[in-house]
Amino acid sequence: MADVLLVDRHDGVATVTMNRPDSMNALSVELKNALARALDQLSRDETVRAVVLTGTGRGFCVGQDLAEHIELLETGDPAPLRTVREHYNPITLALSLMPKPVIAAVNGTAAGAGASFAFACDFRVMAEEARFLLAFANVGLGLDSGVSWTLPRLIGSGRALELAMLAQPITARTAEQYGLVTEVCPAAAVPETARALADRLACGPTAAYAAIKAAVHYSASHTLPEALEYEAALQQQAGATKDHRSAVAAFVRKQRPAFLGH
């Protein structure tokens, strides 16, 4: 049996590929566990400076594997009802709080938790043919995988409620108009486009990127004075890095800085 998750590391970029193409990368227990473990490892791997999340085949990820889900429910297994806390929440946190840039290469349909995972990433490169679908209401469920937090911050609460309650797919171009994606391109160009962005970010000041992400997340639930103080603390840490000192020196010399990530 093929591995349900593939991880490729090259030149500071880790590409994480959900690999269940026959099910459009539906999230089985095996895939969820593998994805959570991989993201945790990549978060701590100092050789990895940017991460790309994508899928094989026609889909990015269509969310929960409902065939497996209903089979477990019918046997009385309580595991399906625990999956949000055991699997989806840790994966969402790992993507959102990763101390390095994360790019979703949305090669095809992203539905349910699959869409939520894409929204938890920092950037989204989307195929022209791809769709986003928050399908939770269609199967009688509320929201999970952090989409109630990420989506309103990306497009506002009105649009977020529209996508969640009407549960209708939106095209890549509509997603672009809403501000959901960084770039839309032909499906064949998605891997290359996402990789080019990852390469650019991997060569950048990744310690500063981590500070930027931390500040943005903190400010979402704190007052302006608290956010200012947190910014100051993060800035003090960033100012003590070799990256900052070398970049300032390069600027004075009118040279291009070389960032090491510390």
XYZ file of C-alpha atoms in Angstrom:
262
model
C 0.000 0.000 0.000
C 1.318 3.470 -0.895
C 2.134 5.854 1.908
C -0.837 8.099 2.647
C 1.499 11.034 3.265
C 4.673 11.971 1.425
C 7.276 14.394 2.777
C 10.044 15.710 0.545
C 12.799 17.986 1.842
C 14.909 19.965 -0.616
C 16.920 23.177 -0.204
C 15.174 24.247 2.981
C 11.645 23.566 1.707
C 9.530 20.640 2.885
C 6.669 19.578 0.609
C 3.975 17.628 2.442
C 1.682 15.745 0.067
C -1.554 14.078 1.120
C -1.546 10.894 -0.947
C -4.952 9.237 -1.161
C -5.849 10.227 -4.727
C -8.611 7.632 -5.127
C -10.589 9.405 -2.378
C -9.447 12.943 -3.310
C -7.256 12.813 -0.209
C -10.126 12.306 2.214
C -8.874 12.346 5.791
C -8.723 8.824 7.149
C -7.452 8.203 10.663
C -4.169 7.010 9.161
C -3.722 10.195 7.130
C -4.697 12.466 10.014
C -2.185 10.819 12.334
C 0.557 10.951 9.698
C -0.117 14.622 8.918
C -0.077 15.637 12.577
C 3.223 13.822 13.173
C 4.850 15.272 10.059
C 3.864 18.848 10.850
C 5.132 18.512 14.409
C 8.478 17.221 13.158
C 8.796 19.941 10.524
C 8.001 22.626 13.070
C 11.040 21.548 15.085
C 13.356 20.871 12.125
C 15.704 23.845 11.861
C 16.826 22.791 8.379
C 13.296 23.384 7.071
C 12.623 27.066 6.404
C 9.307 26.853 4.526
C 6.559 24.245 4.125
C 4.237 23.466 1.201
C 1.049 21.462 1.827
C -0.637 19.856 -1.187
C -2.440 16.761 -2.432
C -2.103 14.201 -5.220
C -4.598 13.683 -7.999
C -7.709 15.775 -8.626
C -8.207 17.020 -5.093
C -6.317 18.970 -2.493
C -8.342 17.393 0.327
C -12.093 16.847 0.609
C -12.129 16.637 4.403
C -13.265 13.778 6.574
C -13.342 10.308 5.040
C -17.083 9.848 5.470
C -17.032 6.176 4.460
C -14.680 5.398 7.326
C -16.597 7.803 9.581
C -20.014 6.176 9.104
C -18.572 2.681 9.392
C -17.117 3.532 12.799
C -20.307 5.305 13.920
C -22.424 2.276 13.037
C -20.227 -0.005 15.130
C -20.649 2.289 18.133
C -16.978 3.265 18.106
C -16.705 6.682 19.863
C -13.518 7.567 17.959
C -15.270 9.603 15.200
C -16.702 11.961 17.805
C -13.230 12.573 19.260
C -11.481 13.304 15.979
C -11.900 17.083 16.163
C -9.927 17.333 19.402
C -7.545 14.451 18.694
C -6.706 15.194 15.063
C -8.121 18.338 13.502
C -7.282 20.771 16.281
C -3.602 19.731 16.520
C -3.208 19.848 12.724
C -4.767 23.321 12.519
C -2.559 24.604 15.322
C 0.528 23.095 13.717
C -0.195 24.833 10.411
C -1.214 28.146 11.887
C 1.502 28.413 14.535
C 4.333 26.894 12.492
C 7.348 29.178 13.150
C 8.060 29.338 9.440
C 5.950 30.138 6.361
C 3.366 27.583 5.203
C 1.908 27.567 1.688
C -1.168 25.610 0.630
C -0.757 24.473 -2.981
C -4.458 23.930 -3.702
C -4.267 21.673 -6.749
C -7.958 20.733 -6.704
C -11.097 20.758 -4.583
C -10.591 21.707 -0.941
C -13.668 20.875 1.107
C -14.564 20.657 4.790
C -11.488 20.228 6.924
C -9.404 20.299 3.746
C -10.527 23.876 3.105
C -9.990 24.678 6.782
C -6.403 23.446 6.591
C -5.782 25.621 3.529
C -7.163 28.650 5.394
C -4.848 27.910 8.331
C -1.814 28.269 6.051
C -0.122 31.614 5.486
C -0.440 31.605 1.686
C -2.681 29.836 -0.815
C -1.740 29.137 -4.438
C -4.862 27.816 -6.153
C -5.527 26.046 -9.444
C -7.982 27.770 -11.767
C -10.101 24.618 -11.790
C -10.113 24.200 -7.998
C -12.974 24.945 -5.629
C -13.378 25.726 -1.953
C -16.389 24.194 -0.220
C -17.312 24.411 3.448
C -19.486 21.319 3.354
C -20.124 20.972 7.091
C -23.780 22.092 6.982
C -24.482 19.650 4.157
C -23.867 16.755 6.538
C -25.538 18.351 9.551
C -22.405 19.573 11.276
C -21.066 22.844 12.629
C -17.579 24.124 11.896
C -14.250 22.656 12.929
C -10.534 22.742 12.174
C -10.315 26.395 13.137
C -12.338 27.773 10.222
C -14.528 29.835 12.583
C -11.329 31.690 13.561
C -9.345 31.786 10.322
C -12.024 32.529 7.734
C -13.580 35.681 9.293
C -10.065 37.092 9.650
C -9.389 36.459 5.981
C -12.666 37.690 4.462
C -14.884 39.066 7.243
C -17.708 37.495 9.220
C -20.394 38.194 6.600
C -18.599 36.319 3.835
C -17.576 33.586 6.272
C -21.200 32.971 7.303
C -22.229 32.952 3.654
C -19.719 30.255 2.753
C -20.432 28.197 5.864
C -24.229 28.345 5.947
C -24.993 28.159 2.232
C -22.343 25.439 1.841
C -21.900 26.070 -1.869
C -18.591 25.740 -3.719
C -16.774 28.892 -4.799
C -14.413 29.073 -7.740
C -10.772 30.047 -7.586
C -11.533 33.416 -9.177
C -14.251 34.143 -6.617
C -11.874 33.102 -3.859
C -9.337 35.509 -5.313
C -11.918 38.326 -5.321
C -12.724 37.551 -1.685
C -9.038 37.783 -0.760
C -8.728 34.087 0.075
C -5.830 33.246 -2.225
C -2.395 34.648 -2.966
C -2.324 33.551 -6.608
C -4.489 31.650 -9.083
C -2.824 29.738 -11.911
C -3.419 26.732 -14.190
C -3.418 23.427 -12.339
C -0.217 22.282 -14.034
C 1.562 25.383 -12.744
C 0.484 25.074 -9.094
C 3.465 22.993 -7.873
C 6.010 25.241 -9.582
C 4.289 28.451 -8.449
C 4.001 27.288 -4.857
C 7.587 26.068 -4.881
C 8.862 29.403 -6.219
C 7.083 31.213 -3.388
C 8.440 28.707 -0.856
C 11.977 29.141 -2.194
C 11.677 32.904 -1.894
C 10.446 32.656 1.691
C 13.031 30.029 2.630
C 15.762 32.465 1.629
C 14.234 35.183 3.771
C 14.452 36.129 7.454
C 12.572 33.142 8.840
C 13.104 34.223 12.457
C 11.427 37.511 11.580
C 8.622 35.653 9.803
C 7.985 33.673 12.983
C 7.785 36.916 14.958
C 5.394 38.431 12.413
C 3.085 35.411 12.574
C 3.149 35.400 16.369
C 2.275 39.108 16.535
C -0.634 38.799 14.111
C -2.137 35.845 15.987
C -1.671 37.520 19.369
C -3.309 40.767 18.268
C -6.495 38.947 17.239
C -7.483 38.368 20.851
C -5.746 41.163 22.778
C -6.090 44.891 23.258
C -3.972 47.438 21.419
C -1.779 48.162 24.486
C -1.206 44.429 24.948
C -0.434 43.991 21.255
C 2.019 46.896 21.376
C 3.844 45.363 24.308
C 3.983 41.968 22.609
C 5.311 43.558 19.439
C 7.998 45.292 21.469
C 9.047 42.023 23.104
C 9.189 40.212 19.767
C 11.047 43.091 18.174
C 13.653 42.970 20.926
C 14.205 39.283 20.173
C 14.357 39.868 16.417
C 16.763 42.755 16.902
C 19.190 40.446 18.679
C 19.420 37.989 15.768
C 22.353 37.669 13.422
C 19.911 38.123 10.570
C 19.032 41.630 11.718
C 22.604 42.721 12.254
C 23.823 41.320 8.943
C 20.844 42.767 7.035
C 21.472 46.246 8.436
C 25.155 45.978 7.566
C 24.264 44.796 4.055
C 21.845 47.702 3.647
C 24.534 50.217 4.599
C 26.909 48.600 2.105
C 24.129 48.518 -0.519
C 24.405 44.735 -0.719
C 21.812 41.976 -0.742
C 21.457 40.412 2.726
C 21.880 36.688 3.277
C 19.512 35.395 5.947
C 20.319 32.366 8.103
C 17.138 32.188 10.162
C 18.710 33.079 13.504
